Tab-separated table of C-alpha atoms in Angstrom:
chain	number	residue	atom	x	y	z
A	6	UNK	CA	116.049	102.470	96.476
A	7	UNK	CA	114.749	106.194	96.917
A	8	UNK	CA	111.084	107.702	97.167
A	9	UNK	CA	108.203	106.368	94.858
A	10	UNK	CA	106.041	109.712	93.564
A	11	UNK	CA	102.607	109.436	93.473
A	12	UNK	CA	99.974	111.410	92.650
A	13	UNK	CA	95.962	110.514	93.906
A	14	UNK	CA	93.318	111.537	92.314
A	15	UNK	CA	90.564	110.924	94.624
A	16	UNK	CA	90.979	112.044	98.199
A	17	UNK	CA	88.278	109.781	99.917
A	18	UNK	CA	87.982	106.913	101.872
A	19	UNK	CA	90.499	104.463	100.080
A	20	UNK	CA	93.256	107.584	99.529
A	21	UNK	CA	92.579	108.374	103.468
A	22	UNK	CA	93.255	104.722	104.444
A	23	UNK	CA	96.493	104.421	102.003
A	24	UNK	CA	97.770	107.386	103.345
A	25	UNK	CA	97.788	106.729	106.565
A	26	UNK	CA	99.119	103.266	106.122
A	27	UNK	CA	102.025	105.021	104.317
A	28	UNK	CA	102.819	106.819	107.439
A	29	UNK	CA	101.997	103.775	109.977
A	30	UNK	CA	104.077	101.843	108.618
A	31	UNK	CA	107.026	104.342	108.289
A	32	UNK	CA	106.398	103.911	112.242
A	33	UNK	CA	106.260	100.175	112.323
A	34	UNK	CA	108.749	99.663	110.209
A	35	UNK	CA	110.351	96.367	110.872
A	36	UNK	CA	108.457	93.095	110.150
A	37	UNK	CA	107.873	92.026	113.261
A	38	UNK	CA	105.380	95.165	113.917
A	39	UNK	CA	103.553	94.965	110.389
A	40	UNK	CA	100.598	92.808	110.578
A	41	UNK	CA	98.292	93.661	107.219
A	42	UNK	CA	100.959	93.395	104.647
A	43	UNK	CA	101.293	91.214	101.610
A	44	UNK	CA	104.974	92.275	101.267
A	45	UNK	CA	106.749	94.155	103.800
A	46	UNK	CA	109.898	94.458	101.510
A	47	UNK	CA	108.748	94.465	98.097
A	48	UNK	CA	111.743	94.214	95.652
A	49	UNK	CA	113.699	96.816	97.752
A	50	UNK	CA	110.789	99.286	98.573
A	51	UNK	CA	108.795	99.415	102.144
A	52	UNK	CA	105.749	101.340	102.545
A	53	UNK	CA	107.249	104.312	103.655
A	54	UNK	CA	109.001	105.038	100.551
A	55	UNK	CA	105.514	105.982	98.652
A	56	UNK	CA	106.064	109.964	98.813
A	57	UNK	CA	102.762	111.806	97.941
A	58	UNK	CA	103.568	114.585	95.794
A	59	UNK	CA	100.196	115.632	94.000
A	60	UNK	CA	96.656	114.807	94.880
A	61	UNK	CA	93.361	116.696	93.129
A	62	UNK	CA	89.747	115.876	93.948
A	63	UNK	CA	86.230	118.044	93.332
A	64	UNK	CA	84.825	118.209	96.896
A	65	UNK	CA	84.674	122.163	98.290
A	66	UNK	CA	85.979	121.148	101.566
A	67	UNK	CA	89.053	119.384	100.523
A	68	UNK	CA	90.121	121.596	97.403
A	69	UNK	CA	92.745	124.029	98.248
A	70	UNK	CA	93.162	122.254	101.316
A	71	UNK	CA	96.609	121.131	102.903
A	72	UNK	CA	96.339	117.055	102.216
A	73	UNK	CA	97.026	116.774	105.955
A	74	UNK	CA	93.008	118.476	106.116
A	75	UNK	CA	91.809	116.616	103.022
A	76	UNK	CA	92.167	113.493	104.386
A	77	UNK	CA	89.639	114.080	107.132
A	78	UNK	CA	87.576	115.843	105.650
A	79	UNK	CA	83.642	114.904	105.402
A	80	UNK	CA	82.328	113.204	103.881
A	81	UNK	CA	85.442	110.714	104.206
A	82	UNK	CA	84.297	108.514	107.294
A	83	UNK	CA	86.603	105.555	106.769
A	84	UNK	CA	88.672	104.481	110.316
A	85	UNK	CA	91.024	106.519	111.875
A	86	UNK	CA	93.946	104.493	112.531
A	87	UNK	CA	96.936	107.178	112.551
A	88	UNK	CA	95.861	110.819	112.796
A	89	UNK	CA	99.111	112.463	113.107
A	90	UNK	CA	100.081	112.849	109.527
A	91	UNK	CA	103.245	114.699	109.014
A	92	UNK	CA	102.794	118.484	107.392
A	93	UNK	CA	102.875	117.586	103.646
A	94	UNK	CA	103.982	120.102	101.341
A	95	UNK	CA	100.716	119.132	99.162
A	96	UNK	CA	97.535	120.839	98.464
A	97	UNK	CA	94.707	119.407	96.611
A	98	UNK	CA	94.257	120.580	93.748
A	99	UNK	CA	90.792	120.965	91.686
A	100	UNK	CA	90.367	117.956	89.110
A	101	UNK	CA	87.326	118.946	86.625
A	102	UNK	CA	83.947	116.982	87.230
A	103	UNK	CA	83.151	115.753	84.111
A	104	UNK	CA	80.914	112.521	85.479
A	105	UNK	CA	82.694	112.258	88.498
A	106	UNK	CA	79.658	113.603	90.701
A	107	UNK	CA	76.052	111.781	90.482
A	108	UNK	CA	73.256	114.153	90.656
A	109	UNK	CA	71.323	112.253	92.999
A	110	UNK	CA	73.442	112.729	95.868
A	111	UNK	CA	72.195	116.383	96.154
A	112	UNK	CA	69.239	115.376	98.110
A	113	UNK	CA	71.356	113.804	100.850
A	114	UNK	CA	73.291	115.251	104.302
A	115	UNK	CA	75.960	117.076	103.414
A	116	UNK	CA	78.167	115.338	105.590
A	117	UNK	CA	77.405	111.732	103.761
A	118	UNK	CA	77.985	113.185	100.153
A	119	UNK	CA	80.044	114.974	97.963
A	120	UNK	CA	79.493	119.143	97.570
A	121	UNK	CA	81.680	120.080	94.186
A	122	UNK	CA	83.551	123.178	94.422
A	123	UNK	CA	83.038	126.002	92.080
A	124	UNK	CA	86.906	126.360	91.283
A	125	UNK	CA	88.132	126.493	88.414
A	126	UNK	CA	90.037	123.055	87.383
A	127	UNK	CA	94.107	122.905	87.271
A	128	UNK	CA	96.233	121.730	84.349
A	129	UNK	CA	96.218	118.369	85.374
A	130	UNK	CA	99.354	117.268	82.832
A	131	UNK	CA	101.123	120.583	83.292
A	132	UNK	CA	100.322	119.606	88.278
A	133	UNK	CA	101.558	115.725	87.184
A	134	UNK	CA	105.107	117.439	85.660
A	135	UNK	CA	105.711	120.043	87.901
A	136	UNK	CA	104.810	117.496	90.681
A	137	UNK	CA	107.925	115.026	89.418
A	138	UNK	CA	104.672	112.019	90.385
A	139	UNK	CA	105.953	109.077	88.116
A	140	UNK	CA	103.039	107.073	89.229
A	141	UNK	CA	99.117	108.491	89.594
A	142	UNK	CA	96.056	106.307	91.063
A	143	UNK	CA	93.004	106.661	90.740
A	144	UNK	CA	89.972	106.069	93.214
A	145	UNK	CA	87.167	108.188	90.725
A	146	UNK	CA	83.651	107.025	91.911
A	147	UNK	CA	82.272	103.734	90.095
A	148	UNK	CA	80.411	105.012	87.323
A	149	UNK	CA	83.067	107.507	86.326
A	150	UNK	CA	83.796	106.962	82.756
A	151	UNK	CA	84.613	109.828	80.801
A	152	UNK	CA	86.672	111.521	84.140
A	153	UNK	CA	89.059	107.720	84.208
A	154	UNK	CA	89.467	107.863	80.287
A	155	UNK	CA	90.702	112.084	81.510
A	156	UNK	CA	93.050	110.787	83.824
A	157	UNK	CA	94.361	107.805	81.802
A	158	UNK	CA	94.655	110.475	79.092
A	159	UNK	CA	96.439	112.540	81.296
A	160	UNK	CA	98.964	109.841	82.728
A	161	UNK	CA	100.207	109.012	78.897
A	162	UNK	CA	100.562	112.734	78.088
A	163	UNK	CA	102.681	113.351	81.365
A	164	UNK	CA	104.854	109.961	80.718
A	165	UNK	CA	103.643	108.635	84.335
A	166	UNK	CA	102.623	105.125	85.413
A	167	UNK	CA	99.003	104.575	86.120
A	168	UNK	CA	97.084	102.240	88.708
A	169	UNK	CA	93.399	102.560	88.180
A	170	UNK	CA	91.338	101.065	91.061
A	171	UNK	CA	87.977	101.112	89.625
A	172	UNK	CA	85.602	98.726	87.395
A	173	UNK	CA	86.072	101.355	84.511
A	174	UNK	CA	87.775	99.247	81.852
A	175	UNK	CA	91.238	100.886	80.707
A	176	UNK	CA	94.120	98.095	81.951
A	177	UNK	CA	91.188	95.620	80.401
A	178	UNK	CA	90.675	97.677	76.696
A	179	UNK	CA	93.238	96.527	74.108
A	180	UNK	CA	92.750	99.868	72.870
A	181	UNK	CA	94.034	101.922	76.078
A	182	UNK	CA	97.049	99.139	76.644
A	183	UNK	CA	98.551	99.884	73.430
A	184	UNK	CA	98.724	103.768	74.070
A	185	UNK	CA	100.669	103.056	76.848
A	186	UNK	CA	102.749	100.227	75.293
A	187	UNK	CA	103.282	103.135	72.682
A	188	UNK	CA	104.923	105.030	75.124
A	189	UNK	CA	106.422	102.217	77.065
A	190	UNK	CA	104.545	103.529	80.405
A	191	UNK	CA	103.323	100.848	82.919
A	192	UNK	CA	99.093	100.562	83.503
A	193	UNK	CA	97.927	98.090	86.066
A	194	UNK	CA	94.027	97.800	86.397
A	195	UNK	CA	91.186	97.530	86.520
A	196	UNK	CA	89.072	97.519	89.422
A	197	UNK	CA	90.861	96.875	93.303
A	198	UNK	CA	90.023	93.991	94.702
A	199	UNK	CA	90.356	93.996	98.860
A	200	UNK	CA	92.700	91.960	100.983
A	201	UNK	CA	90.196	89.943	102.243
A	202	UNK	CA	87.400	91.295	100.589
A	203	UNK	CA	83.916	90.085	99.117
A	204	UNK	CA	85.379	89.167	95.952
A	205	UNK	CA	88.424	87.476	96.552
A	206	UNK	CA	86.215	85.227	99.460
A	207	UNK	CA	83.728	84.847	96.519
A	208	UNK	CA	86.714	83.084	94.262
A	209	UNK	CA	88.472	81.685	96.376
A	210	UNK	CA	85.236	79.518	97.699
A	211	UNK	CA	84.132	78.859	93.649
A	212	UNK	CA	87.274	77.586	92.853
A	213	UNK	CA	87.045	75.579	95.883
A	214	UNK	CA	83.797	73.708	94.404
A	215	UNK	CA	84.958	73.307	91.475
A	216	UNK	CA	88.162	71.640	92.650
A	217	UNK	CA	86.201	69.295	94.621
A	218	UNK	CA	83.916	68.211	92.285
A	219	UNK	CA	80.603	70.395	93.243
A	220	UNK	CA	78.376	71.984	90.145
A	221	UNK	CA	77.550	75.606	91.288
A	222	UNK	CA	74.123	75.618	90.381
A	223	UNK	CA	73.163	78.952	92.046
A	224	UNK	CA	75.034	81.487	93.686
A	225	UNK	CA	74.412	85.297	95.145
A	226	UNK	CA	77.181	87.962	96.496
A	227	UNK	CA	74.766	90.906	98.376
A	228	UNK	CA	77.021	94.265	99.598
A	229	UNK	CA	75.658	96.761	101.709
A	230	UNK	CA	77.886	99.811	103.272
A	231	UNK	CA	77.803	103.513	104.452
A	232	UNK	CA	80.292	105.617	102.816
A	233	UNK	CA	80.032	107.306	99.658
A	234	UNK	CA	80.571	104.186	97.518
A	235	UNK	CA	77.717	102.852	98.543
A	236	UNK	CA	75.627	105.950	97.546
A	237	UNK	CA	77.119	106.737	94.733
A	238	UNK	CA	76.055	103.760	93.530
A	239	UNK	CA	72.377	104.251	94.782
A	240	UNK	CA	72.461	105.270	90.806
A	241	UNK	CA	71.889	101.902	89.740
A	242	UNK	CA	73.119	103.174	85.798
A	243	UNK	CA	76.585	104.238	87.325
A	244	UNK	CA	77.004	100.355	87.937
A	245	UNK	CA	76.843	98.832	84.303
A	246	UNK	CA	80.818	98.044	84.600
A	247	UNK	CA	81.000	97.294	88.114
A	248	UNK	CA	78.630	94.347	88.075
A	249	UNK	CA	80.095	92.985	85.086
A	250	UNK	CA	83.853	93.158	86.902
A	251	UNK	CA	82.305	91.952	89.747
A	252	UNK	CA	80.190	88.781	87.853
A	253	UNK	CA	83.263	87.984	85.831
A	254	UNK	CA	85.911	87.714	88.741
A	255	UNK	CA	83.795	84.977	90.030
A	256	UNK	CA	82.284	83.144	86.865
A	257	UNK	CA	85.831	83.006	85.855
A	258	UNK	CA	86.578	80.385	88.305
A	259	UNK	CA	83.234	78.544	87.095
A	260	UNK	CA	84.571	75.526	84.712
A	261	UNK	CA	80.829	74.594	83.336
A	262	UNK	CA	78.074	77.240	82.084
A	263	UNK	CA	75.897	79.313	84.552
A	264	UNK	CA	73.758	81.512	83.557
A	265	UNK	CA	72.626	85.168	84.387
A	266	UNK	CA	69.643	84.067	86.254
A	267	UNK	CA	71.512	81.931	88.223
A	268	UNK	CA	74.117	84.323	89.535
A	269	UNK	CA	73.766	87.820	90.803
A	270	UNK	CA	76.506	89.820	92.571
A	271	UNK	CA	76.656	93.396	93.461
A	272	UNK	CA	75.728	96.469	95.716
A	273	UNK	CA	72.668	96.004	97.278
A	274	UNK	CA	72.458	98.973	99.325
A	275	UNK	CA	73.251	102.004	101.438
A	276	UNK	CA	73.232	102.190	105.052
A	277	UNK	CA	74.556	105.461	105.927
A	278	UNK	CA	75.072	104.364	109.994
A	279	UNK	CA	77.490	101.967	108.387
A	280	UNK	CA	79.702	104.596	107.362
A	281	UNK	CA	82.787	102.693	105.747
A	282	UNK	CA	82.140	99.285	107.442
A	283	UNK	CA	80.661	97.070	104.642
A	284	UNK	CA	79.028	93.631	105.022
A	285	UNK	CA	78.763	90.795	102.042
A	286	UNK	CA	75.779	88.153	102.531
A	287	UNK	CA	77.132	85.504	99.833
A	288	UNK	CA	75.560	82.159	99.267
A	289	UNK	CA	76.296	78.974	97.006
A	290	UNK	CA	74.045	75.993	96.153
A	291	UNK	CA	75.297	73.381	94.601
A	292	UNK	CA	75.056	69.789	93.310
A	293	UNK	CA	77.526	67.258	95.233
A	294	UNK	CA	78.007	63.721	94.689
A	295	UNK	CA	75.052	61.703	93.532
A	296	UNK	CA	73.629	65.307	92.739
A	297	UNK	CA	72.444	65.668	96.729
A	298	UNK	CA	72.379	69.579	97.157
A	299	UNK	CA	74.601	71.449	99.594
A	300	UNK	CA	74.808	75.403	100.293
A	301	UNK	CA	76.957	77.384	101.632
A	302	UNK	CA	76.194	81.001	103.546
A	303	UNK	CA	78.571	83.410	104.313
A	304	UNK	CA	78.913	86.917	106.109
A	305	UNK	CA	81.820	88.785	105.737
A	306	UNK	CA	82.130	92.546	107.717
A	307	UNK	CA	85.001	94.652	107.006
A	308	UNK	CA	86.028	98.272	106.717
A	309	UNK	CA	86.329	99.085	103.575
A	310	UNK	CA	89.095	101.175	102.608
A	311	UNK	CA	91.805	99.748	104.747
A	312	UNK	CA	90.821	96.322	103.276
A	313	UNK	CA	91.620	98.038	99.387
A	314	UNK	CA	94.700	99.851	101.172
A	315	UNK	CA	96.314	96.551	101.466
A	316	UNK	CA	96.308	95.493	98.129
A	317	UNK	CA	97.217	99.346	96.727
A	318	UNK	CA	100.835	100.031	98.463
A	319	UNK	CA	101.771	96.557	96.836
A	320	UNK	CA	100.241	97.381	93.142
A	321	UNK	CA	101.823	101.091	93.773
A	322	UNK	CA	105.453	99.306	94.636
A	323	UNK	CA	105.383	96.757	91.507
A	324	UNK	CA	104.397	99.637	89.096
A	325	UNK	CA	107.726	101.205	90.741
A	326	UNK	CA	109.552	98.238	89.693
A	327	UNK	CA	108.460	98.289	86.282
A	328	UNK	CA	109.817	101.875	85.795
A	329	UNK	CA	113.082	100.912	87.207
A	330	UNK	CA	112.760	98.322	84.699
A	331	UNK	CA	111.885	100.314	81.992
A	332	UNK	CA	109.029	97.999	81.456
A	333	UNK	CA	105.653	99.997	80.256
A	334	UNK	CA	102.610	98.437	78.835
A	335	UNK	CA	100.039	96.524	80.590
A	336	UNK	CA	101.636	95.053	83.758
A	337	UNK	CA	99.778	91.454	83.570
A	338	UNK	CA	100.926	89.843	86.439
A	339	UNK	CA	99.975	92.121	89.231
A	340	UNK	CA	96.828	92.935	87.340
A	341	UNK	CA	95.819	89.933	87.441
A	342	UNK	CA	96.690	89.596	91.230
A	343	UNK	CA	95.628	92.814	92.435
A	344	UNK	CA	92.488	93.872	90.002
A	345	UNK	CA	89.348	91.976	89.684
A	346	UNK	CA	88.946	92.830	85.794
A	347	UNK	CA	92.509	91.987	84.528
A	348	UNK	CA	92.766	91.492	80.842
A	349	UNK	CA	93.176	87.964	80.941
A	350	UNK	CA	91.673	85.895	84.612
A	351	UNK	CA	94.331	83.793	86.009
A	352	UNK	CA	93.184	81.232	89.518
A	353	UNK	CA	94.490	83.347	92.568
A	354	UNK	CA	97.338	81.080	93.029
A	355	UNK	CA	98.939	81.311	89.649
A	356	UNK	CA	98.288	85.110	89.548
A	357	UNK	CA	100.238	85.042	92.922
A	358	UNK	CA	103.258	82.728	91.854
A	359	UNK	CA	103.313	85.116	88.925
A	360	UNK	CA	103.710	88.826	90.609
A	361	UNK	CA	105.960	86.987	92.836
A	362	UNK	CA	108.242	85.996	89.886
A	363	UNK	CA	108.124	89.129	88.533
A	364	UNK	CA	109.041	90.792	91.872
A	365	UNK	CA	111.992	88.609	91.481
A	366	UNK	CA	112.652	89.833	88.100
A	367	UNK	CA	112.073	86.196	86.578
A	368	UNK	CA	108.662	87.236	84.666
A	369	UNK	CA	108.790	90.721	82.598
A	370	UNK	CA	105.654	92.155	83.305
């Protein structure tokens, strides 16, 4: 089926995790040794097919840097579960800031946060051609609006796919999905969910009630982590889209009206001996029959990036499909698998019948 190009923009935590899943798996690569995989064989490609060809971030001590480097660098502090990357032929290149970097992070550790390098920013359309990538993700901090609409930007002027993995909405805009119908290139987004992540536990156990007859009268979804998600979004104005991607993946599994006071998810806060291990505190009250009350209190610990990992190098390998398909446009199904702010909600189980029918080729996009 040959290689599947892809470019990161983003070398942190969730690019360090993905890329080192790209290369265990190239070890472990029957599916009797794969354990964390959605698809092994997804509609002809494995893991090890995803080729890394360009990668650009703003940090000073991954810039310039062999990607072998970059991905360890501080303040990346996700698990290491295979350190002996091969010698890739990349080097990260210098993305420009634009709102990429919060201001606040200055006053903490260096190790913890981001330090922007003072080079001067690459060509990013002219790196994406030169690169051959036919397929660039993005992992831009939450908050980072005018650097995703950059990138998206970018992806349409060098005719390559684009996965974007955070709650800035550009797979969800009807605006941004028909520039890239226009040029019949494929968008999935917005906004990761994890494997088994906060979210996805959060729907899965709403849609639950509401098949079994219980009124959610009350429910709250509290995240607290180390790594630099967590104090990124210490700026509480960096988090206007991410709560509302958040609120909606779950309230779209809510068949009668709940209110805003009556539901609150999102970060709570940082913990920087956590480093990429996050915990989710989530709790629903509700009315059962005769209108007794019942709750329901969950904790959920995971590490972070791996758990988005999971989810990625299946959204990368359907995107793949849709170029061999010469399908562009907004890729519903696997958006609304993979993202929690899809353009239109489906229940998990119909989003999952659907991405694998169009795996299969039975359902365009």
């Amino acid at each position: 089926m040959g290689k599947i190009k892809l470019a990161i923009v983003g070398i942190g935590n969730c690019a360090s995790a993905l890329i080192q899943g790209i290369e265990y798996y190239k070890k472990h690569n029957s599916p009797e040794q794969v354990p964390g995989l959605m698809h092994f064989n997804l509609g002809g490609y494995l893991p090890g097919d995803i080729e890394i060809v360009a990668a650009f971030d703003i940090d000073k001590r991954k810039v310039n840097k062999p990607l072998k480097e970059a991905v360890f660098a501080k303040p990346n502090c996700t698990k290491v579960f295979f350190p002996d990357l091969p010698d890739y032929s990349v080097k990260v290149s210098m993305g420009p800031i634009l709102d990429g970097f919060a201001e606040h992070m200055r006053d903490y550790p260096d190790d913890k946060r981001f330090i922007p390098s003072d080079a001067k920013p690459v060509d990013v359309v002219d790196v994406l051609k030169k690169s051959g990538a036919e397929i660039m993700i993005s992992y831009l901090p939450v908050g980072s609006e005018e650097a995703t609409c950059f990138y998206a930007q970018a992806a349409l002027d060098a005719g390559v796919a684009f996965i974007n993995c955070i709650p800035v909405f550009i797979a969800s805009n009807d605006e941004w999905i028909k520039k890239f119908e226009g040029k019949n290139i494929p968008i999935i987004g917005d906004d990761i969910k994890s494997q088994i992540g906060a979210t996805i536990v959060h729907r899965v156990l709403t849609k639950l009630c509401m098949d079994r007859g219980v009124r959610i009268t009350n429910t709250y979804q509290l995240n607290v982590g180390g790594n630099t998600d967590f104090l990124n979004m210490l700026n509480r104005s960096r988090l206007v889209s991410k709560k509302i991607s958040k609120t909606e993946a779950v309230t779209s599994q809510i068949s009668h009206d709940i209110t805003a006071d009556h539901i609150h998810i999102g970060p709570s806060d940082y913990i920087p001996w956590m480093n990429d291990n996050k915990v989710c505190f989530l709790r629903i009250e509700g009315e059962i029959f005769g209108n007794v009350p019942i709750n329901l209190e969950l904790r959920l610990s995971v590490e972070d990036s791996p758990n988005s990992a999971g989810v990625v190098i299946d959204a990368i390998r359907c995107c793949k499909l849709a170029l061999d398909r010469g399908i562009g446009g907004l890729l519903i199904s696997p958006s609304a698998y993979f993202m929690k702010h899809p353009r239109v909600q489906y229940p998990d189980e119909v989003a999952r019948n659907m991405v694998e029918e169009f795996i299969e080729g039975k359902r365009e996009r």
